[in-house]
Amino acid sequence: MAYLKKSPWLLHYDASSCNGCDIEVLACLTPLYDVERFGIINTGNPKHADVFVITGGINEINREVVKNTYEQIPDPKVVVAVGICACSGGVFRECYNMAGGVDQVIPVDVYVPGCAARPESIIDGIVKALGILEEKRTAMKETERQHGN
């Protein structure tokens, strides 16, 4: 894992899951798994977030909510789809109101499959996302430097 200059903040959004993956995401915050050892802080405000963690598939009701929340997160940002429903729509993929996985609405950087995804897998996915976030920050700074901003 790359050295991070600031603690990454993550925003968790339950798109329409059965809550199995949500419980596992919250388990990552407990002392047993202690995701905070990486400096990660859970926030409820998209304007403070660096990592957008989504559980559940996208349906017609939450499509705009997910888009709007994504747009409120400042750049650079990364998206982590947690659970098979967020990755592809899962068993609900063929339902009349499902659009599918998160990538049907916003770009996804890391996929964490599973039903429900295990806390170890979620932490691994978030750590991978932090590496991608640091790459995006470096690229963004380089672009700003080249353009003289």
Coordinates of C-alpha atoms in Angstrom, one line a residue:
M1 CA 0.0 0.0 0.0
A2 CA 1.3 3.5 -0.9
Y3 CA 2.0 6.0 1.7
L4 CA -0.9 8.4 2.0
K5 CA -0.5 12.1 2.9
K6 CA -4.0 12.4 4.4
S7 CA -6.5 10.0 5.9
P8 CA -9.0 8.8 3.3
W9 CA -12.6 9.3 4.2
L10 CA -15.2 6.9 2.9
L11 CA -18.9 7.3 2.3
H12 CA -21.0 4.2 2.4
Y13 CA -24.3 4.1 0.5
D14 CA -26.8 1.3 0.5
A15 CA -28.3 1.3 -3.0
S16 CA -30.8 -1.5 -2.4
S17 CA -29.1 -4.4 -0.7
C18 CA -30.5 -7.0 1.6
N19 CA -28.2 -5.4 4.3
G20 CA -25.9 -8.5 4.3
C21 CA -23.0 -6.4 2.7
D22 CA -23.9 -3.4 4.8
I23 CA -23.4 -5.4 8.0
E24 CA -20.0 -6.6 6.7
V25 CA -19.0 -3.0 5.8
L26 CA -19.8 -2.0 9.4
A27 CA -17.9 -5.0 10.7
C28 CA -14.8 -3.6 9.1
L29 CA -15.0 -0.7 11.5
T30 CA -15.1 -2.9 14.6
P31 CA -12.0 -3.6 16.6
L32 CA -11.8 -7.1 15.2
Y33 CA -11.0 -5.9 11.6
D34 CA -10.1 -2.2 12.5
V35 CA -10.0 -0.6 9.1
E36 CA -9.1 2.6 10.9
R37 CA -5.6 1.3 11.2
F38 CA -5.2 2.5 7.6
G39 CA -6.4 6.0 8.7
I40 CA -9.8 5.4 7.1
I41 CA -12.7 7.5 8.5
N42 CA -16.3 6.8 7.8
T43 CA -18.2 10.0 6.9
G44 CA -21.8 10.8 6.1
N45 CA -21.0 13.8 4.0
P46 CA -20.1 13.3 0.3
K47 CA -18.2 16.6 0.2
H48 CA -15.7 15.1 2.7
A49 CA -15.4 11.7 1.1
D50 CA -12.5 10.3 -1.0
V51 CA -13.9 6.8 -1.4
F52 CA -17.5 6.0 -2.4
V53 CA -18.5 2.5 -1.1
I54 CA -21.7 1.2 -2.5
T55 CA -23.6 -1.9 -1.6
G56 CA -26.7 -3.3 -3.5
G57 CA -27.8 -3.0 -7.1
I58 CA -29.0 0.1 -8.9
N59 CA -32.7 0.5 -9.4
E60 CA -34.8 3.2 -11.0
I61 CA -35.5 4.8 -7.6
N62 CA -31.9 5.3 -6.5
R63 CA -30.3 5.8 -10.0
E64 CA -30.4 9.7 -9.6
V65 CA -29.4 9.6 -6.0
V66 CA -26.3 7.6 -6.8
K67 CA -25.4 10.0 -9.6
N68 CA -25.9 13.1 -7.5
T69 CA -24.0 11.7 -4.6
Y70 CA -21.1 10.7 -6.9
E71 CA -21.0 14.2 -8.4
Q72 CA -20.8 15.8 -4.9
I73 CA -17.7 13.9 -4.0
P74 CA -14.6 16.1 -4.9
D75 CA -12.0 14.9 -7.4
P76 CA -10.0 12.7 -7.2
K77 CA -12.4 10.0 -6.0
V78 CA -12.7 6.3 -6.2
V79 CA -15.7 4.0 -6.2
V80 CA -15.8 0.6 -4.6
A81 CA -18.7 -1.7 -5.5
V82 CA -19.2 -4.2 -2.6
G83 CA -21.1 -7.4 -3.0
I84 CA -22.3 -9.2 -6.1
C85 CA -25.4 -7.0 -6.3
A86 CA -23.3 -3.9 -6.6
C87 CA -20.9 -5.6 -9.1
S88 CA -23.5 -7.0 -11.5
G89 CA -27.0 -6.8 -10.0
G90 CA -26.7 -10.3 -8.5
V91 CA -29.8 -12.5 -8.3
F92 CA -31.9 -9.4 -8.8
R93 CA -30.3 -8.5 -12.2
E94 CA -33.3 -9.7 -14.2
C95 CA -35.9 -7.9 -12.0
Y96 CA -38.1 -5.3 -13.8
N97 CA -36.9 -2.3 -11.8
M98 CA -33.1 -3.2 -11.7
A99 CA -30.6 -1.4 -13.9
G100 CA -27.9 -3.8 -12.8
G101 CA -24.6 -3.1 -11.0
V102 CA -23.2 0.3 -10.0
D103 CA -21.2 0.6 -13.2
Q104 CA -24.4 1.1 -15.1
V105 CA -24.6 4.6 -13.5
I106 CA -21.2 5.7 -12.4
P107 CA -17.6 4.5 -13.1
V108 CA -16.4 1.8 -10.7
D109 CA -12.7 1.5 -9.8
V110 CA -12.8 -1.6 -7.5
Y111 CA -15.2 -4.6 -7.5
V112 CA -15.5 -6.7 -4.3
P113 CA -17.7 -9.7 -5.2
G114 CA -19.4 -11.9 -2.6
C115 CA -22.8 -12.6 -1.1
A116 CA -22.2 -11.2 1.4
A117 CA -18.7 -9.9 0.8
R118 CA -16.4 -10.8 3.7
P119 CA -14.8 -8.0 5.8
E120 CA -11.4 -9.2 4.7
S121 CA -12.4 -8.8 1.0
I122 CA -13.9 -5.4 1.7
I123 CA -10.7 -4.2 3.4
D124 CA -8.6 -5.6 0.5
G125 CA -10.8 -3.8 -2.0
I126 CA -10.6 -0.5 0.0
V127 CA -6.8 -0.8 0.3
K128 CA -6.6 -1.3 -3.5
A129 CA -8.9 1.7 -3.9
L130 CA -6.5 3.8 -1.8
G131 CA -3.7 2.9 -4.2
I132 CA -5.8 4.0 -7.1
L133 CA -6.8 7.2 -5.2
E134 CA -3.1 8.1 -4.7
E135 CA -2.4 7.5 -8.4
K136 CA -5.3 9.8 -9.3
R137 CA -4.0 12.5 -6.9
T138 CA -0.5 12.3 -8.4
A139 CA -1.9 12.5 -12.0
M140 CA -4.1 15.4 -11.0
K141 CA -1.2 17.3 -9.4
E142 CA 1.0 16.6 -12.5
T143 CA -1.8 17.9 -14.8
E144 CA -2.1 21.1 -12.7
R145 CA 1.6 21.6 -12.7
Q146 CA 1.8 21.2 -16.5
H147 CA -1.0 23.7 -17.0
G148 CA 0.4 26.2 -14.5
N149 CA -2.6 26.2 -12.2

